[in-house]
XYZ file of C-alpha atoms in Angstrom:
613
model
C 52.571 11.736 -64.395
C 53.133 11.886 -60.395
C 56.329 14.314 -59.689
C 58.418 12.917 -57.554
C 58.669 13.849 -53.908
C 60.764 17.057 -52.700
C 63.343 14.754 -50.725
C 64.191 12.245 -53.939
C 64.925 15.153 -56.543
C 67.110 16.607 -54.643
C 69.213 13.233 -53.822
C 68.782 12.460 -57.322
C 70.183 15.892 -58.381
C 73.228 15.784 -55.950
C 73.869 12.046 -57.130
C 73.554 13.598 -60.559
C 76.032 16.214 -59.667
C 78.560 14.030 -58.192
C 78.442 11.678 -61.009
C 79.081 14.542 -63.132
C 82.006 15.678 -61.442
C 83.452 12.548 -61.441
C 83.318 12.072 -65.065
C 84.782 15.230 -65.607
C 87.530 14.529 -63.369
C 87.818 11.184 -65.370
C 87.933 12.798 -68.671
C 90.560 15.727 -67.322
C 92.634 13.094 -65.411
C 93.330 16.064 -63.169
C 94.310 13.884 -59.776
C 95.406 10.943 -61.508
C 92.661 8.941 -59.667
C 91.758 5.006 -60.805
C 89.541 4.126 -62.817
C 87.887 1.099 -60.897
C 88.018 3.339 -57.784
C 85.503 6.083 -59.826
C 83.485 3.153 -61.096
C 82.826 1.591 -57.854
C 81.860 4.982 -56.499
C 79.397 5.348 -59.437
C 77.846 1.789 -58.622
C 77.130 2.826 -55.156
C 75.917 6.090 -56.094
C 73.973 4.383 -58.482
C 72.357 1.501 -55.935
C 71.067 4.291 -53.608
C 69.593 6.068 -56.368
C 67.782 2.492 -57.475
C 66.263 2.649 -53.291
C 65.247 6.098 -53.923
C 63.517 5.174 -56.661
C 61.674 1.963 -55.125
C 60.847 4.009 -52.170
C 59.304 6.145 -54.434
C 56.846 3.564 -56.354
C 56.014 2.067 -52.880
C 54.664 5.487 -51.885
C 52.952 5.889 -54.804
C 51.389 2.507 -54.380
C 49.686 3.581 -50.877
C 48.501 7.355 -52.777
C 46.830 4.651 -55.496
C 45.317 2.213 -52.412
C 44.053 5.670 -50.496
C 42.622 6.706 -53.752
C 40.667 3.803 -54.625
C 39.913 3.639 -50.568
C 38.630 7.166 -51.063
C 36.233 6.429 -53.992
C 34.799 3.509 -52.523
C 33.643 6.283 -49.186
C 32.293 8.479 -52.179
C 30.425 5.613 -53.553
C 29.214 4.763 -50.196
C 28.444 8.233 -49.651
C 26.329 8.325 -52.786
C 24.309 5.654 -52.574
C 23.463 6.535 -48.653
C 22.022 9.818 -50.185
C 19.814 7.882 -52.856
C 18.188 5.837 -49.796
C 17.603 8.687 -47.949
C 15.977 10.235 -51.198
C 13.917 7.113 -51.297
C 13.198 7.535 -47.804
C 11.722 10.419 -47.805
C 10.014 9.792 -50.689
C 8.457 7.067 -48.969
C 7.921 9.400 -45.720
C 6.310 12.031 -48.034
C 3.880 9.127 -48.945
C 3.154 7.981 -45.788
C 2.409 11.297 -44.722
C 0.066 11.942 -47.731
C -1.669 8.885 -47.200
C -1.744 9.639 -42.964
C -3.610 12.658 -44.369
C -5.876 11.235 -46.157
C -6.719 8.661 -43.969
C -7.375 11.280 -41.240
C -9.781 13.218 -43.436
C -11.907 10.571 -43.840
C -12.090 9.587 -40.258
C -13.159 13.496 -39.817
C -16.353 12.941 -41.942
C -17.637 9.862 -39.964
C -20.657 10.720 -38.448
C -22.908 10.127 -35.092
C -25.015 7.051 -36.141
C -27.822 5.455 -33.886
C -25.665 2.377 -32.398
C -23.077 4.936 -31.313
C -25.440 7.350 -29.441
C -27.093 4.338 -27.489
C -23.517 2.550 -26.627
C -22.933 6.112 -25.655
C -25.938 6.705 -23.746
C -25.831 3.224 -22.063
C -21.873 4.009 -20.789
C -22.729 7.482 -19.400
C -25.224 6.507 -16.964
C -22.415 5.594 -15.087
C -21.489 9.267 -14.701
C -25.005 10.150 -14.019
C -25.001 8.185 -10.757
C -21.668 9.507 -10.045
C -23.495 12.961 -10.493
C -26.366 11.782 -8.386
C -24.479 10.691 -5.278
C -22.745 13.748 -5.723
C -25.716 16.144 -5.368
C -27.705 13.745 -3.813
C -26.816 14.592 -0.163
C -26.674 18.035 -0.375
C -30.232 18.985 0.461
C -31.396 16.414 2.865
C -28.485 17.208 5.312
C -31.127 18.787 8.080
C -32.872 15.197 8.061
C -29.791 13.066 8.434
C -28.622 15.344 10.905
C -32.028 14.825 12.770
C -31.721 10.868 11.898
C -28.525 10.976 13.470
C -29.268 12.803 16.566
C -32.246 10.283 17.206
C -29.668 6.892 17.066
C -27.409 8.952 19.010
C -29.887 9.475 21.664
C -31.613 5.840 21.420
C -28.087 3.936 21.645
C -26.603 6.246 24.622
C -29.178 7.566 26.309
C -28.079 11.880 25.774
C -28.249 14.894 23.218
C -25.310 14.670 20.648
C -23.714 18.240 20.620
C -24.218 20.548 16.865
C -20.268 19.623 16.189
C -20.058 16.146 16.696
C -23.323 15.687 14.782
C -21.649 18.014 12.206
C -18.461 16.155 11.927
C -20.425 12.570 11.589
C -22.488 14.112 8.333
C -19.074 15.688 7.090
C -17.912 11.565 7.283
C -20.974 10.957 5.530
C -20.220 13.155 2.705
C -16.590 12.474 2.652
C -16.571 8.907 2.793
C -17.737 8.876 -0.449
C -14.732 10.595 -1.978
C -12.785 7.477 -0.072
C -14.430 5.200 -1.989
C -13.522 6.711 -5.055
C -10.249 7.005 -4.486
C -10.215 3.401 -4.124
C -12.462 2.622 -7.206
C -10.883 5.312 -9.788
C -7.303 3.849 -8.631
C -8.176 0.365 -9.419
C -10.052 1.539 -12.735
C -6.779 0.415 -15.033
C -6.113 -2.987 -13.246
C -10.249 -3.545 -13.981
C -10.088 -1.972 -17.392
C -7.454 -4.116 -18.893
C -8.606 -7.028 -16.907
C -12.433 -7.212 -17.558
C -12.260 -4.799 -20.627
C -14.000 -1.100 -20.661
C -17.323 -2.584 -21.048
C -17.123 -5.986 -18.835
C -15.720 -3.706 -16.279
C -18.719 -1.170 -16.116
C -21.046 -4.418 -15.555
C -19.564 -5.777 -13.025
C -19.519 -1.850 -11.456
C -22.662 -1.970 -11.586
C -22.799 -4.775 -8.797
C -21.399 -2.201 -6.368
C -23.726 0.615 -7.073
C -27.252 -2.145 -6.337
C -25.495 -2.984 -2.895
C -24.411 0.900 -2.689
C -27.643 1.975 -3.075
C -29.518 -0.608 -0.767
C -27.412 -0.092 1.783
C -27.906 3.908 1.830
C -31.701 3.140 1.449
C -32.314 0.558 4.359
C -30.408 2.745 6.343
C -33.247 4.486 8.286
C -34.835 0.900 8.591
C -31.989 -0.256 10.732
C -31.639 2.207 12.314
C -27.864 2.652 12.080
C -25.537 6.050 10.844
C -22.916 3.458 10.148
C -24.839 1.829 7.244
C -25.564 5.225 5.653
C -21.140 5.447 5.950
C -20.855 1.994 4.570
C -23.181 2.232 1.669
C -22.005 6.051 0.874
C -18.083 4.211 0.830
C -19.446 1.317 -1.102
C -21.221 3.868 -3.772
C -17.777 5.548 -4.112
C -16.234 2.702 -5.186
C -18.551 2.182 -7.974
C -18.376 6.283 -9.118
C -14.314 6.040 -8.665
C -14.702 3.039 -11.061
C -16.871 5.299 -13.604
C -15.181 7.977 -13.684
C -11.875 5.928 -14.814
C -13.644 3.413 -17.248
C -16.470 5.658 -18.650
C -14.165 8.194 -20.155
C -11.815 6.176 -21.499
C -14.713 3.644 -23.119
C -16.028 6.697 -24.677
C -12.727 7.697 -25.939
C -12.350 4.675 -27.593
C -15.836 4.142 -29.273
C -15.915 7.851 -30.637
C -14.970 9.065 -34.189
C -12.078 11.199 -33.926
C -14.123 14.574 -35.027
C -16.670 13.803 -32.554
C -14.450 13.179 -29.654
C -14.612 16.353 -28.172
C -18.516 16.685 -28.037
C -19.128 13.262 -26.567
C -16.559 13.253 -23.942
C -18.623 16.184 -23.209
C -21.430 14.034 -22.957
C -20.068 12.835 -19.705
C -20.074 15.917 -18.016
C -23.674 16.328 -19.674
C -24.774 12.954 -17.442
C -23.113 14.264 -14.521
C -24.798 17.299 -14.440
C -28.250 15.786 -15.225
C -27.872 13.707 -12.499
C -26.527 16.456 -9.676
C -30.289 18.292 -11.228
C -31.813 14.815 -10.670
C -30.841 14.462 -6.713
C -31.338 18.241 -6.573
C -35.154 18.300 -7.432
C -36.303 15.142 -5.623
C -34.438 16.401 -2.423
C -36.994 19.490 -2.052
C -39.127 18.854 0.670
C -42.284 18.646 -1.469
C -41.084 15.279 -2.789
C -38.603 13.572 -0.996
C -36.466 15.970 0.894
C -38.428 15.204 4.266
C -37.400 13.000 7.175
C -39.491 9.863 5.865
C -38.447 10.654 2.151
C -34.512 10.853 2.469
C -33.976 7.012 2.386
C -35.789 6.634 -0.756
C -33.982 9.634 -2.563
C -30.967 7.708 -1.379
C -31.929 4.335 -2.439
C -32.924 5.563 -6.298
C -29.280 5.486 -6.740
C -29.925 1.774 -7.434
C -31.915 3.088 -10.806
C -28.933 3.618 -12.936
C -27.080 0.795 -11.914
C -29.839 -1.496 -12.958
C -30.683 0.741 -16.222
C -27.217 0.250 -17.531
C -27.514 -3.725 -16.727
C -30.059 -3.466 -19.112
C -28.961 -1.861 -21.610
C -25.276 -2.217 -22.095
C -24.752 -6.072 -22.441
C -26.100 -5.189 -26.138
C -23.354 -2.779 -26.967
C -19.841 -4.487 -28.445
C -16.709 -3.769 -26.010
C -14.008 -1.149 -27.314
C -12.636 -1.978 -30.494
C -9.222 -0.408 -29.276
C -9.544 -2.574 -26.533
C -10.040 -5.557 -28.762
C -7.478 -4.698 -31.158
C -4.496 -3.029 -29.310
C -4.839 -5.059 -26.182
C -6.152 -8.664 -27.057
C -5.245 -8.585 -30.522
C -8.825 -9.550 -31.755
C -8.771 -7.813 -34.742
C -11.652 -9.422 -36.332
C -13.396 -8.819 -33.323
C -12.238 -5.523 -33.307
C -14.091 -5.107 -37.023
C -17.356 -6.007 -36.289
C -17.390 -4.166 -33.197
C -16.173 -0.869 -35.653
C -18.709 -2.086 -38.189
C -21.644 -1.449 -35.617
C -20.503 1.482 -33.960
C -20.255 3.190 -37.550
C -22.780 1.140 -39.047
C -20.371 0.538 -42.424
C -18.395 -1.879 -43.294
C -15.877 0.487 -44.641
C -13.578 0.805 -41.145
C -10.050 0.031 -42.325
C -9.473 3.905 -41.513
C -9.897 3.009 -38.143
C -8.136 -0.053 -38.055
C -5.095 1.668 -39.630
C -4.927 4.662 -36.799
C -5.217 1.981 -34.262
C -2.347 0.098 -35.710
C -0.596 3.181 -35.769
C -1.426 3.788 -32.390
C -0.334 0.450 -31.331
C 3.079 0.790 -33.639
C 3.502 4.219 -31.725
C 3.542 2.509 -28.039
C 5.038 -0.726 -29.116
C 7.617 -0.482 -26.355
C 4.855 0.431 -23.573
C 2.165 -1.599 -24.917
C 1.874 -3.056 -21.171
C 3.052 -0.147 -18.812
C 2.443 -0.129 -15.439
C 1.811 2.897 -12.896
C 5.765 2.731 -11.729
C 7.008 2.601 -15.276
C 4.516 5.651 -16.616
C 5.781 7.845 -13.829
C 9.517 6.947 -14.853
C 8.621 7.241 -18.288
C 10.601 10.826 -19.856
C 8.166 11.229 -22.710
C 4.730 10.513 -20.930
C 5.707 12.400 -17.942
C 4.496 15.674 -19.308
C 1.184 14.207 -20.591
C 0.517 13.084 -16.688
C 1.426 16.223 -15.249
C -0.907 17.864 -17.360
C -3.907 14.937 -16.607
C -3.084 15.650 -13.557
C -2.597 19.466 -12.859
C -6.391 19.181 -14.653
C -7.773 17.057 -12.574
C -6.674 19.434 -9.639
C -8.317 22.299 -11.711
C -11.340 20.610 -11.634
C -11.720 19.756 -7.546
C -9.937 22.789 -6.482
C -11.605 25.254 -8.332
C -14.377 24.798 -5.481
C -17.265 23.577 -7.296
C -18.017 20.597 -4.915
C -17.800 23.244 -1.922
C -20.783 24.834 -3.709
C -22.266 21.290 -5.073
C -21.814 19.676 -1.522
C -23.063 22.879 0.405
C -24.717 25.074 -1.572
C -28.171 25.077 0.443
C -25.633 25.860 3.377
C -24.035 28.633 1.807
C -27.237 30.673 0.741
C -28.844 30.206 3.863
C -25.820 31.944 5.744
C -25.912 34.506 3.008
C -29.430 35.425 4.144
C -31.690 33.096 2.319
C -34.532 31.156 3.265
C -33.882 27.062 3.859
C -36.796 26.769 1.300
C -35.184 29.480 -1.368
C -31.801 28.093 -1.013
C -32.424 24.387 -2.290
C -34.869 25.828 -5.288
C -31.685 28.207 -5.568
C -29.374 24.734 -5.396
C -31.721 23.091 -7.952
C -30.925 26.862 -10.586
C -27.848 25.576 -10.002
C -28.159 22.204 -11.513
C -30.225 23.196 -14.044
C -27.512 25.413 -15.017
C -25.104 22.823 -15.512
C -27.150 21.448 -17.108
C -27.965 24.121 -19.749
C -24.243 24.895 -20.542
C -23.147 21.596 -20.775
C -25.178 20.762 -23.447
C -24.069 24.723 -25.120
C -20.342 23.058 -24.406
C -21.153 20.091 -26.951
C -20.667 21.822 -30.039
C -18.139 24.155 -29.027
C -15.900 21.298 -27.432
C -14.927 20.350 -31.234
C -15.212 23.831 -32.840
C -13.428 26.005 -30.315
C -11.088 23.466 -28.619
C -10.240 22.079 -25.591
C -7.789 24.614 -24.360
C -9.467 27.654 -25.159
C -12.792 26.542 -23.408
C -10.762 25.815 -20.608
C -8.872 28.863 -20.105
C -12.387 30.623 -20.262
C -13.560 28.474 -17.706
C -11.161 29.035 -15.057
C -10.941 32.611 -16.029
C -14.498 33.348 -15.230
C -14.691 31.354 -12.365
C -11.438 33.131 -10.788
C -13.308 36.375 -11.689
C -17.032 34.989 -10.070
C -15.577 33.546 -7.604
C -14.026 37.070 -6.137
C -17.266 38.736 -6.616
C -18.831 35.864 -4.133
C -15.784 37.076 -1.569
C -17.196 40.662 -2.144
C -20.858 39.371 -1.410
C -19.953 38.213 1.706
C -18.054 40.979 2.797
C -20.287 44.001 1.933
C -23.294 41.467 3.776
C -20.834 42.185 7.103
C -20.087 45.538 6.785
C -24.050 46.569 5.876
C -25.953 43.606 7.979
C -27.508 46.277 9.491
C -29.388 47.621 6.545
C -32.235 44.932 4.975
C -32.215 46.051 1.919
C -28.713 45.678 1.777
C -29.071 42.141 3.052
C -31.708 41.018 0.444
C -29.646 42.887 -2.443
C -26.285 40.500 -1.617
C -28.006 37.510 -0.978
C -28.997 37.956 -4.620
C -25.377 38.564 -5.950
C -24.674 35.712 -3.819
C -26.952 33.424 -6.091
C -25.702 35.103 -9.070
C -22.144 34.818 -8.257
C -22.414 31.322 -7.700
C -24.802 30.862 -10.584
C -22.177 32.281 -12.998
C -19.077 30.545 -11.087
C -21.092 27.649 -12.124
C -21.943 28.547 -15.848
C -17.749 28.976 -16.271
C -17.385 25.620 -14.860
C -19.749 23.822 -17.456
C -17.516 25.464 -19.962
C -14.470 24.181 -19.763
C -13.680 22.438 -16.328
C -16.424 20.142 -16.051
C -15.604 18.161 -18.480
C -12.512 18.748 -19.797
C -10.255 17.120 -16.907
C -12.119 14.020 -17.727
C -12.076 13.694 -21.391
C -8.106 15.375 -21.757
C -6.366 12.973 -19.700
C -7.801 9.685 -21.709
C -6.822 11.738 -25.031
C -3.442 12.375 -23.937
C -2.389 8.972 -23.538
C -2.356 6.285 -26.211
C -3.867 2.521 -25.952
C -1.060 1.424 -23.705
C -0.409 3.564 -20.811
C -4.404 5.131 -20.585
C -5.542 2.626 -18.425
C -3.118 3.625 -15.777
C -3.093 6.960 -16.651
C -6.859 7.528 -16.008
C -6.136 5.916 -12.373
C -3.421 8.445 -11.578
C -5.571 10.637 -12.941
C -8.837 10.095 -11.139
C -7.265 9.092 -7.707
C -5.807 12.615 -8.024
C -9.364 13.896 -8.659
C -11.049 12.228 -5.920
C -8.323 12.736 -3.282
C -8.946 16.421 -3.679
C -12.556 15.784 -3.651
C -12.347 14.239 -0.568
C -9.892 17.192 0.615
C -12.688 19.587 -0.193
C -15.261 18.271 0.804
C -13.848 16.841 4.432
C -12.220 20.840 5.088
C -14.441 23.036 3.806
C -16.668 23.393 6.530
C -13.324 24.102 8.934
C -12.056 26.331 6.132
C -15.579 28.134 6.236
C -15.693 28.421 9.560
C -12.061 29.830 9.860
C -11.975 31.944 7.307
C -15.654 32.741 7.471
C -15.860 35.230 4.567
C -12.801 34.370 3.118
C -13.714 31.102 2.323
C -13.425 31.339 -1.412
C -10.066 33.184 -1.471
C -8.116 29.897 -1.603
C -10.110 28.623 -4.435
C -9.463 31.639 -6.380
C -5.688 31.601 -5.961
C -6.053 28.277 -7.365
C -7.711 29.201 -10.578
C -5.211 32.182 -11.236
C -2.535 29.181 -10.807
C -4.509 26.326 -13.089
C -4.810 29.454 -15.627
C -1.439 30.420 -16.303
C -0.293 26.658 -16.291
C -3.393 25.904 -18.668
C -1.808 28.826 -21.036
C 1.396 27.849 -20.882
C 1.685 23.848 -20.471
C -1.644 22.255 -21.992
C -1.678 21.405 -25.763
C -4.873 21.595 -27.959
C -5.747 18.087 -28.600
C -8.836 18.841 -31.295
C -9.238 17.141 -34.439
C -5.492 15.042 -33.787
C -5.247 11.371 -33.581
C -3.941 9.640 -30.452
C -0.498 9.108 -32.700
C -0.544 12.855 -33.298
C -0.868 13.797 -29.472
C 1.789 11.766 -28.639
C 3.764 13.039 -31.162
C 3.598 16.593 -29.609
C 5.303 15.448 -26.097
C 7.671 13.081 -27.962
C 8.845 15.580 -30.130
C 9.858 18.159 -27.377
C 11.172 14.956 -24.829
C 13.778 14.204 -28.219
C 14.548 17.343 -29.481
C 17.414 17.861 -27.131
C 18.536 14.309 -27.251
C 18.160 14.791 -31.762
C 19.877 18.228 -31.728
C 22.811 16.301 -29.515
C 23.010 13.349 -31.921
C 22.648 15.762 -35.140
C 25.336 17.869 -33.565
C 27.749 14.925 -33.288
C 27.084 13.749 -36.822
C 28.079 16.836 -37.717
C 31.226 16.743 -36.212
C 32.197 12.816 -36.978
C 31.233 14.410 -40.845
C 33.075 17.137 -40.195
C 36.606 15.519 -38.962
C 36.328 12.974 -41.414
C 36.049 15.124 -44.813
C 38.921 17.680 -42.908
C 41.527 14.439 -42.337
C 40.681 12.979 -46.279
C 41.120 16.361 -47.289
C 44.791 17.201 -45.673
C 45.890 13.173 -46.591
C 45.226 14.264 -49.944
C 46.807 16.976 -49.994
C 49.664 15.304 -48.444
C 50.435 12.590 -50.964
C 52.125 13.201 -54.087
C-alpha cells in the first residue's frame, strides 16, 4: 500500500472533521439550520475530497513511470558491466596470446641469409666510417697538395692559416653533405624502399670516390671539396637507411646486437683508412689519392652483393601492403616458413600507428605522443657528436703530436685507436641485448666525462712541467691512454646506441622521418665539431676538452632520467611507454569526470526516490 501524501491526510482529516460536525449539528438541531443547506455543503466538501484523491493517483502514476524508468537504468547498468566483464576477458586473452607470441619471436635465431643481408647493408656504414677516418692522417700531404695549386694558379706562398682553413673545408664539407643525405633519407626510404634506396646510394659513393681520387690528377683542391660533399651525401643517406633496414630485418631478441653491428662496420672502417694512411703504404704525397679513391670499394661491394637480399618485410607489409611479399621475404630472412609471429607484431604495429601511418616531418614534430620519442633520438644523437669523439677521430694525429709525440708515433697511436673501436664494439654485441641499451649508455658517457678530464689534466701538467723531459714523455703517454680509454667508453654505449635507439623508438610510420631528424641533427653537430675545433683548440688551447665534458655530465643526467630501456620490447610495446605517460593526464581527467557524471546521477535518483511517496 502507498500512504498517502502529508498534504491530502490532513485535508482529508479536516474534511472529515467538518463533516462530522455538521452531522452532529444535524442530529442536535442546535441552530435550526436546513437541511439542503448542510447537504450541499457536504457535496462540495465531498467534490474536493474526490480532486484530492485524483491528484493523488496521478502522483502515484509518475512514482510507478520513475520506477520502471529507474529499473530500466539498472538493467542498462547491468548489462554494461557484463560487456565490460567480457571485455576484459577478451583483453586478458589478447594479452596472453601477445605474450606468447612475443616469446616465440625471442627464440628466433641468427640464420645464414640474415647475417649476409646484414653484412651486405652495413657496408654502407663502413664507408661512412672510412671517409670518416680516412682524412685524418694524410692531412700533411693535402696540405702540401694544396700549397703547390696555390702557388701554380697565383704565382705566391699560401700562408699556414689559409692553407689550414681550406683543409678544415675539406674535412667539413663532408659533414654538409650529410646533412643533406641523412635529411633526405625518409623521402628516399619510403620512396625507393630501405633496400632500393641503399642501391641507388651507392651511385653517389662511385662518383664520390672518383672524384676524391682524380683529384691530384687535375690538379684542383676544389675537386677534393666536391667529391668529399658528394661522399657525404651518400654516408648521410647510410646512416638514415642502414639503421632503420637493419631494424626491420632483425628478430626482436637480436635487435640490440646487430644494430650494434653498425657501429662494428663503422669502426672497422675508421681502422681501415687508419692503417693504409701510414706512410709505409699510402699515407705519402703520391699515395693519398689512392687511399682516397678506395672509398669506391664498398660502394661497388654492396652493388654486388645486396641486389640478392629481399627488401624489408615491414617495409613491404606496413607501407605497400604486400603482405605476401612481405612472407617470403620473412621466410628467407628466418629461413622457416613458420613467420605468422612476425606478421602478427607487424600488424600490430601497423594497427598501433593507424592514424600516422603516413606522417610527415611537420606533423611528427606537432605530434604530443611522439614528441618525447624525438627528443630523446635526438638529445642522443647530440650525445654522440658532442661527446668529442670526431675531434679525436678527425685530429687525433694532431693532438698527440702537440702533446709531444712523434708525427710517426701519433698515426700508429691513431691506428690503437681504431683498433680499439674496434675491439669493444664487437665486446658491445652481446652485452647490447643482455645489459640494455640504457645502462651501456650511461656507462659510456660516464667514462668518457671521467677520461675526458684526465686528457684536460694531461695537457695541463705538460705546461706547467715542459721543462722537465721526463715529465714530457710520461704525459704524452697519459695523453694516449686518456684518449685510448675516452675511446673504449665510446664503443660502449655511444657509438652505437644513438643510431640503433632512434629507429627503435619509432614505429613503421613515423621512422622514416624520424631517422632524418635524427641524423641531420647528428651530422649538423658533426659538421659543428669538426669546422670549430681547431678555433676552439686554438682558443682554449688546453682547455679544449672542457666543453665536451660539460656535455657528457649533461647527456648523463638526461640519459638517467628521460631515456627508456627499449630491450627485448616490440615496436608496439615502445610506443606504448610514451603513449601511456602523453594520456595519463588526459585518462585521469576523463576517469575523473565519469566519476562525477556517476556520481550526480546515483545522488539525484537517490533524493527523487526518496522524495516520492
Amino acid at each position: 500500500m502507498v500512504s498517502l501524501p502529508p498534504s491530502l491526510q490532513k485535508q482529508v482529516s479536516v474534511m472529515s472533521m467538518n463533516l462530522s460536525a455538521k452531522l452532529d449539528e444535524l442530529q442536535r438541531g442546535d441552530r435550526q439550520l436546513e437541511t439542503t443547506v448542510a447537504l450541499c455543503e457536504i457535496r462540495t466538501q465531498l467534490q474536493e475530497l474526490t480532486k484530492s484523491v485524483e491528484s493523488c493517483q496521478s502522483e502515484v502514476s509518475e512514482v510507478k513511470r520513475d520506477m520502471v524508468a529507474i529499473k530500466h537504468e539498472l538493467d542498462t547498468v547491468q548489462q554494461v558491466k557484463e560487456e565490460i566483464e567480457e571485455l576484459r576477458e577478451y583483453v586478458d586473452r589478447l594479452e596472453e596470446h601477445s605474450h606468447r607470441r612475443k616469446l616465440r619471436l625471442l627464440e628466433q635465431g641468427l640464420t645464414l641469409f640474415l647475417s649476409y643481408a646484414i653484412l651486405a647493408a652495413v657496408l654502407g656504414m663502413l664507408q661512412f666510417g672510412y671517409n670518416t677516418g680516412v682524412i685524418n692522417a694524410p692531412e700533411v700531404n693535402i696540405e702540401n697538395f694544396m700549397k703547390d695549386v696555390y702557388k701554380d694558379r697565383y704565382g705566391e706562398d699560401i700562408s699556414d692559416d689559409y692553407v689550414k682553413r681550406l683543409y678544415s673545408v675539406a674535412v667539413s664539407i663532408f659533414a654538409i653533405g650529410g646533412m643533406l643525405g641523412g635529411f633526405s633519407g625518409g623521402i628516399i626510404a619510403n620512396r625507393f624502399g630501405r633496400k632500393g634506396g641503399l642501391l641507388l646510394n651507392n651511385v653517389l659513393g662511385i662518383v664520390g670516390g672518383c672524384l676524391m681520387g682524380f683529384t691530384k690528377m687535375a690538379h684542383s683542391y676544389e675537386m677534393l671539396f666536391f667529391g668529399r660533399f658528394i661522399i657525404g651525401v651518400n654516408c648521410g643517406l647510410n646512416t638514415s637507411l642502414v639503421p632503420m633496414y637493419i631494424s626491420e630485418i632483425a628478430p626482436l631478441n637480436l635487435r640490440g646486437g646487430l644494430g650494434t653491428v653498425n657501429q662494428l662496420a663503422v669502426t672497422v672502417g675508421l681502422l681501415v683508412s687508419q692503417v693504409l694512411g701510414i706512410e709505409q703504404i699510402l699515407g705519402t704525397d703520391e699515395g693519398w689519392p689512392v687511399l682516397l679513391l678506395l672509398a669506391i670499394c664498398p660502394a661497388i661491394l654492396q652493388l654486388l652483393l645486396l641486389p640478392v637480399c629481399p627488401e624489408s618485410p615491414r617495409y613491404l607489409l606496413i607501407t605497400k601492403q604486400w603482405e605476401e611479399e612481405a612472407r617470403k621475404a620473412l621466410r628467407r630472412l628466418r629461413a622457416s616458413n613458420q613467420v605468422e609471429e612476425d606478421i602478427e607484431e607487424m600488424r600490430a604495429e601497423e594497427r598501433a600507428q593507424q592514424a600516422e601511418s603516413r606522417i610527415s616531418m611537420t606533423e611528427l614534430i606537432c605530434s604530443p605522443t611522439l614528441r618525447a620519442p624525438l627528443i630523446i633520438g635526438v638529445v642522443m644523437q647530440l650525445s654522440q657528436q658532442l661527446s668529442g669523439i670526431n675531434a679525436v677521430f678527425y685530429y687525433s694525429t694532431n693532438l698527440y703530436t702537440s702533446s709531444g709525440l712523434t708525427e710517426e708515433s701519433a698515426k700508429f697511436a691513431t691506428i690503437g685507436i681504431g683498433s680499439i673501436m674496434v675491439v669493444m664494439t664487437l665486446v658491445s654485441i652481446p652485452l647490447m641485448d643482455r645489459t640494455g641499451r640504457r645502462t651501456l649508455h650511461l656507462y659510456g658517457l660516464g667514462g668518457m666525462f671521467i677520461f675526458s678530464i684526465f686528457i684536460t689534466i694531461s695537457f695541463l701538467i705538460k705546461e706547467f712541467f715542459g721543462y722537465v723531459q721526463e715529465m714530457i714523455d710520461w704525459m704524452s703517454y697519459l695523453s694516449v691512454v686518456s684518449t685510448l680509454f675516452f675511446v673504449v667508453f665510446f664503443a660502449v654505449g655511444p657509438g652505437s646506441i644513438p643510431w640503433m635507439i632512434t629507429a627503435e623508438l619509432f614505429s613503421q610510420g613515423p621512422r622514416p622521418a624520424a631517422m632524418s631528424i635524427a641524423v641531420l641533427v647528428n651530422w649538423i653537430a658533426n659538421f659543428v665539431v669538426g669546422i670549430g675545433f681547431p678555433s676552439m683548440k686554438t682558443s682554449l688551447e688546453n682547455y679544449t676538452f672542457l666543453p665536451f665534458s660539460a656535455f657528457l655530465a649533461i647527456f648523463w643526467i638526461f640519459t638517467y632520467k628521460q631515456v627508456p630501456e627499449t630491450k627485448n620490447k616490440t615496436f608496439e610495446e615502445i610506443l606504448a611507454l610514451f603513449r601511456h605517460g602523453n594520456d595519463r593526464e588526459e585518462e585521469l581527467a576523463t576517469n575523473s569526470s565519469k566519476e562525477t557524471v556517476l556520481s550526480d546521477a546515483t545522488t539525484a535518483n537517490h533524493t527523487h526516490a526518496t522524495d516520492k511517496p
